[in-house]
Amino acid sequence: MVIPTWNEERLLPDLLRRVRASPHVGQVIVADACSDDTTVQIAEAAAALVVAGGRPAVGRNVGSRSGSSEYLLFLDADVQVDTEIIAQVAAVLSDSTVSAVHPRLVPLTAKRFVRLCYHVLDRYAQFCSWIHRPQGIGALIAVRRSAFEAVGGFDESVQAGEDSHFFGQLGRRVGGVVYCRDIELPVSARRFELESPLWFAAKNLLWAPLRLAGLRVSVIPYTWRRYP
């Protein structure tokens, strides 16, 4: 399992506690992007392997090379995964025809606009699955190592939506990407809180068709900022 981090001391302890409770999780790898808080110390205290990361694509790729398991589970630090969710994902991935799994994301907020955006994302991911052009968000991605390596991992040149680009490459070159709407994964809405929700949503509406078309260009790059 690989968790890319950058100053995640507030969320990482709970996430590590949750994943350690699952019998399906073996080695835990934290790919850290030079955090200046206690993220690294927290990871090491939880017996996680800490490696040098970077942006999410870099961290996931580095983390994948630091382990040898047949299956790779990528998690963002702000998800509230539990043993049941991991077991459900593992059950879907046990089908030999499945190369990757990603769940439905449920935002941890009462704000109607943000919830609407995630509803649209759900329908969009479902539609892309129907037309066999998978798209999605990388809050949780479970993938066979063979499929991951077949597409060369995450494209580190993609500045925004590298996870959607990854799903697209899997769909085109490997197949077997499953979007599980029945598996609901709680996730924070902190990206909407970091900047104007309308502006963030508008940028995603721009990036989505670019990734669906298999393009790497972002037009408006995503600027990574420290979360409060």
Tab-separated table of C-alpha atoms in Angstrom, residues 91-171:
chain	number	residue	atom	x	y	z
A	91	ALA	CA	-12.965	-9.134	-3.435
A	92	VAL	CA	-13.527	-7.290	-6.725
A	93	LEU	CA	-9.838	-7.413	-7.605
A	94	SER	CA	-9.733	-11.171	-6.953
A	95	ASP	CA	-11.517	-11.636	-10.287
A	96	SER	CA	-8.747	-12.417	-12.787
A	97	THR	CA	-10.439	-10.290	-15.461
A	98	VAL	CA	-10.193	-7.159	-13.290
A	99	SER	CA	-7.033	-5.072	-13.537
A	100	ALA	CA	-7.995	-2.132	-11.315
A	101	VAL	CA	-10.745	-0.957	-8.969
A	102	HIS	CA	-11.839	2.465	-7.771
A	103	PRO	CA	-14.842	3.267	-5.542
A	104	ARG	CA	-17.483	5.949	-5.381
A	105	LEU	CA	-16.287	8.981	-3.412
A	106	VAL	CA	-18.534	10.555	-0.773
A	107	PRO	CA	-17.434	14.013	0.439
A	108	LEU	CA	-17.297	14.670	4.166
A	109	THR	CA	-19.154	17.963	4.001
A	110	ALA	CA	-22.689	19.278	4.220
A	111	LYS	CA	-22.101	21.953	1.559
A	112	ARG	CA	-24.611	21.376	-1.206
A	113	PHE	CA	-22.453	22.631	-4.064
A	114	VAL	CA	-19.561	20.337	-3.149
A	115	ARG	CA	-21.888	17.369	-2.764
A	116	LEU	CA	-23.386	18.203	-6.152
A	117	CYS	CA	-19.909	18.205	-7.699
A	118	TYR	CA	-19.205	14.745	-6.310
A	119	HIS	CA	-22.599	13.561	-7.587
A	120	VAL	CA	-21.630	14.791	-11.053
A	121	LEU	CA	-18.262	13.039	-10.695
A	122	ASP	CA	-20.066	9.812	-9.805
A	123	ARG	CA	-22.292	9.987	-12.865
A	124	TYR	CA	-19.363	10.926	-15.086
A	125	ALA	CA	-17.276	7.981	-13.859
A	126	GLN	CA	-20.261	5.696	-14.366
A	127	PHE	CA	-20.796	6.979	-17.914
A	128	CYS	CA	-17.102	6.556	-18.768
A	129	SER	CA	-17.264	3.014	-17.453
A	130	TRP	CA	-20.248	2.267	-19.696
A	131	ILE	CA	-18.385	3.462	-22.805
A	132	HIS	CA	-15.223	1.585	-21.730
A	133	ARG	CA	-13.201	4.785	-21.324
A	134	PRO	CA	-12.529	4.700	-17.552
A	135	GLN	CA	-11.955	7.931	-15.670
A	136	GLY	CA	-11.745	8.670	-11.964
A	137	ILE	CA	-10.053	10.261	-8.976
A	138	GLY	CA	-7.091	8.646	-7.260
A	139	ALA	CA	-8.304	8.834	-3.657
A	140	LEU	CA	-8.238	5.021	-3.699
A	141	ILE	CA	-6.888	2.943	-6.543
A	142	ALA	CA	-6.325	-0.809	-6.289
A	143	VAL	CA	-4.459	-2.235	-9.268
A	144	ARG	CA	-2.587	-5.361	-10.248
A	145	ARG	CA	1.145	-4.720	-10.445
A	146	SER	CA	1.279	-6.310	-13.903
A	147	ALA	CA	-1.321	-3.830	-15.191
A	148	PHE	CA	0.401	-0.923	-13.454
A	149	GLU	CA	3.718	-1.780	-15.061
A	150	ALA	CA	2.099	-2.395	-18.458
A	151	VAL	CA	1.178	1.306	-18.689
A	152	GLY	CA	4.364	2.567	-17.036
A	153	GLY	CA	2.656	3.734	-13.863
A	154	PHE	CA	1.471	7.314	-13.485
A	155	ASP	CA	2.608	9.819	-16.092
A	156	GLU	CA	4.602	12.362	-14.088
A	157	SER	CA	4.404	14.940	-16.889
A	158	VAL	CA	0.645	15.377	-16.389
A	159	GLN	CA	0.246	18.401	-14.115
A	160	ALA	CA	-3.445	17.928	-13.293
A	161	GLY	CA	-5.563	14.793	-13.399
A	162	GLU	CA	-2.727	12.285	-13.544
A	163	ASP	CA	-5.084	9.772	-11.932
A	164	SER	CA	-7.679	10.134	-14.701
A	165	HIS	CA	-4.912	9.833	-17.290
A	166	PHE	CA	-3.755	6.646	-15.558
A	167	PHE	CA	-7.259	5.161	-15.693
A	168	GLY	CA	-7.496	6.085	-19.360
A	169	GLN	CA	-4.220	4.371	-20.165
A	170	LEU	CA	-5.309	1.246	-18.308
A	171	GLY	CA	-8.577	1.209	-20.219
